[in-house]
Amino acid sequence: MNNEIFNELENSIININVPETLEIINKLKKDIEGLDHKPVDDFLDEMLLFLEMLMGEPSKSVINSLLACKEFICPVFEDIYNNKELNIEQEKMREILANLLTSQFDTDEEECADIEDTAIEGNATGKEELPHTPTTLNEAVPSEMLPDFIEEALENLNNSEVALLELEENPYNKENLNEVFRNFHNIKGISGFVGLDDIKELAHKTEDLLNDVRNGVFTLEGPFAQIVLEALDMLKSMVNALKTSSEKNQKPDGFDNLISGLKNRKKLCEPTDSSDIKVKLTREIQTLTDTSTTTEESKDQQGDNKIKVSTTKLDSLIDAVGELVIANSMVAGEEDIQDSTNQRLTSNFAHMGKIIKGLQELSMGLRMVSLKTTFQKMARLVRDLSVKSHNQIKFSYSGQDTEVDRNVVDAIANPLVHMMRNSVDHGIENPEERLKKGKPAQGHIDLAAYHEGGNVVIKLYDDGRGLNKKKIISKAIEIRLINTDGSELSDREVFNIIFQPGFSTADQITDISGRGVGMDVLKRNIEQLRGRIEIFSKEGEGTTFIIRLPLTLAIIDAMVISVANERYIIPTLSIIESLRPAPDQLSTITGKGEVIILRGEVLPLFHLSNIFDINGAKTNPNEGLVIIVAGENSNYGILVDELLGQQQVVIKSLGSIFSNIEGIAGGAILGDGKIAIILDTARLIKLIKSL
Amino acid sequence: MGSKNSNDNITSKINKYLTFKLDKEEYGLEILKVREIIGLIDITRVPKMPNFIKGVINLRGRVLPVIDLRLKFKFESVQNTEETCIIIVDTGEILTGIIVDKVQEVLDISEENIENAPEFGINLNTDFILGIGKVKSRIIIILDIIKVLTFEEIGMLKTVN
């Protein structure tokens, strides 16, 4: 080991040649790798990280700090080569310098000069208290800078949360630890830059704790993980509060406690009492329903380059493409085009049509977002809920890379939260009960998503109590939902009772669930997304919820049918089957109600012409087409004249004037420019029953 | 605004109104609320609605509801003619089309030439009339189009955000 390389290093630092410095340190790292000397290896990592994050011209204090580091490494390398371990002073020095590097991102030179002086004198004890960055903005933070800050801070917080949850399972994962550290570090930096001192202080104190974890002083488990999560939550709420007012907000409740908790982190090793663990569920709901203003994260595993685009622009683009598709169909439908003998015209037109189709697929893909963040939020929710309810729950998920339309992701969050809470609160039994039943003490909740038949399927499974049919029926009788003894109801019909407003079999209302206002809202939310929800359950074993949703909300796959001279649209998702019934499949009940018999099942049959007062339609079911769809508790058939075709249609809302009609989901513009009404078969049955 | 009499400028405002005919009567709408006028196009019927709500139309990719004003005012229904038009009105919240027999012109009517609607008692609700305008010998019933398009008949009230 000669001194040449260290002279080169000193020169590159003094001449502010960052790339060269990087190169030299990488070389040093390679040298030391073979010798397996962890602390110094880590220290060199720090330097590399620091250099990589360096922007613009390094200040004088930065250069001095780097020189101090170089001074340190030089003799240490000698020792290492002579097989000596770092002695205590050297170890301390290394710590100080490592902290020095990380604190260099503050803009105030004076502070850094102070620290570097004490570091070089070797008097400092390790973690220096940085005074608050004196702000040059003494009024409210300039509002132009806020949105970018909020966006970046929230992104950092979300990334940290994901890494933190993974760390809870595996506290020794260095990558995740660095990820968390980097994100808090960044928040400290950017909040200092815009003058948000409280946020900066909280981020800084948490960063200090994380630094201790990185240096092996603590492991990120138990109370340490918990306090970091608390800090994360508080930061989230502080950043979110900025959205509504740019004045420096009041410190939230518990801020000072949290700060002192972080400062006195060594005490966390002692057993804490459970009242310290506060899980604020209301803020959870806020974080779960918050959506960031960007479409996708800016870096993913594949290293895909991404840019942030405002969603309004994106939506406008997609709307415009939708219009283009419609306009194209309208031109294509013109006789002059279809019957044209002009070769060039038809081939050019066909070419244009292909391009437009490609454009449509691309634009639909733009709105697609993966379910990853939603599922990760669920992981956090289950963890917090199980802590609160004192159950042990293992949460697994799969299919988080399944992509769905942005709007679906936003809308699915609330229903999922609700179902999750039900599972934790009513489904999973406490460990003693489970063991008695021969189940493992730890409950299992699994969330899966996949594409099936042009739709997204989301399955939520828990191995808890399952639904108790007797209890549901008796409660239903009690509140007069049914007036029989319930024995004739199928499983499906019994389970569907829980979707009635106000229904709940909970003996106790907790603030997690039990009030009976959730399941019907859940079903309505899903139906508003034009989806379906089914429940499967076995008492004592568990419950599975299956939600089916269309891939996008704006465009659906649909069948166009006609009744007399009117055309209607039924989403393919709603159709169970369609057939031209044979005479022996049809019958009447008491001469008035028509039914169709399918594989032994008797289903009611209705004429769309009767429901919608359409004149001139076919009245004989044998000559028309019967479409079997799902109603509330059972399936039913709708008689129409003909099937005109299957196509993808753009859904347009008809307007608030028509919002009260049960059974109409909206309108679609067909290829000839005319509008056809889209049926909502789940609600149509309500209209039929009211006729 | 071009004004003939300097007195008018000082003492009363002049507003522009689009006038149209329903049967033999003449009506006026504040021009600022009129978006455009189109000829009759295909209207898709929406079932389960009162008869004066004719359905929806496709206006350059937008879906708009269409009201037959004759039926709303309980005139007899007549055959559409070449002069039948749809006036697209902007109520501030939504665009709506109204079918009228014939569109006339844009008229300047000064405030002083507009009288309050006469009261007929409970037999005839005239809330939706802003006033009665007089131009030369013509009587123009000036409509408060927002009130006209409020459909209590369907039990629907405009939601307040």
PDB file of C-alpha atoms in Angstrom, chain A residues 161-162 165-166 168-169 288 372-386 393-397 420 447:
ATOM      1  CA  GLU A 161     -43.027   2.764   4.789  1.00  0.00           C
ATOM      2  CA  VAL A 162     -42.734  -0.084   2.333  1.00  0.00           C
ATOM      3  CA  LEU A 165     -42.630  -3.028   6.812  1.00  0.00           C
ATOM      4  CA  GLU A 166     -40.274  -5.364   5.039  1.00  0.00           C
ATOM      5  CA  GLU A 168     -40.031  -5.611  10.426  1.00  0.00           C
ATOM      6  CA  GLU A 169     -40.047  -9.087   8.948  1.00  0.00           C
ATOM      7  CA  LEU A 288     -55.182   5.084   2.678  1.00  0.00           C
ATOM      8  CA  LYS A 372     -48.749  -2.661  -5.509  1.00  0.00           C
ATOM      9  CA  THR A 373     -49.093   0.474  -3.403  1.00  0.00           C
ATOM     10  CA  THR A 374     -52.637  -0.417  -2.445  1.00  0.00           C
ATOM     11  CA  PHE A 375     -51.580  -3.860  -1.282  1.00  0.00           C
ATOM     12  CA  GLN A 376     -48.654  -2.454   0.608  1.00  0.00           C
ATOM     13  CA  LYS A 377     -50.966  -0.075   2.386  1.00  0.00           C
ATOM     14  CA  MET A 378     -53.104  -3.053   3.293  1.00  0.00           C
ATOM     15  CA  ALA A 379     -50.053  -4.702   4.813  1.00  0.00           C
ATOM     16  CA  ARG A 380     -49.578  -1.682   7.011  1.00  0.00           C
ATOM     17  CA  LEU A 381     -53.246  -1.627   7.929  1.00  0.00           C
ATOM     18  CA  VAL A 382     -53.353  -5.265   8.939  1.00  0.00           C
ATOM     19  CA  ARG A 383     -50.277  -4.827  11.063  1.00  0.00           C
ATOM     20  CA  ASP A 384     -51.730  -1.852  12.889  1.00  0.00           C
ATOM     21  CA  LEU A 385     -55.150  -3.421  13.262  1.00  0.00           C
ATOM     22  CA  SER A 386     -53.806  -6.656  14.633  1.00  0.00           C
ATOM     23  CA  ILE A 393     -52.176 -12.215  11.991  1.00  0.00           C
ATOM     24  CA  LYS A 394     -50.005 -13.217   9.104  1.00  0.00           C
ATOM     25  CA  PHE A 395     -50.787 -11.229   6.009  1.00  0.00           C
ATOM     26  CA  SER A 396     -49.766 -12.430   2.599  1.00  0.00           C
ATOM     27  CA  TYR A 397     -50.513 -11.017  -0.802  1.00  0.00           C
ATOM     28  CA  MET A 420     -59.875  -6.020   5.978  1.00  0.00           C
ATOM     29  CA  LEU A 447     -55.069 -10.917  -0.653  1.00  0.00           C
TER      30      LEU A 447
END
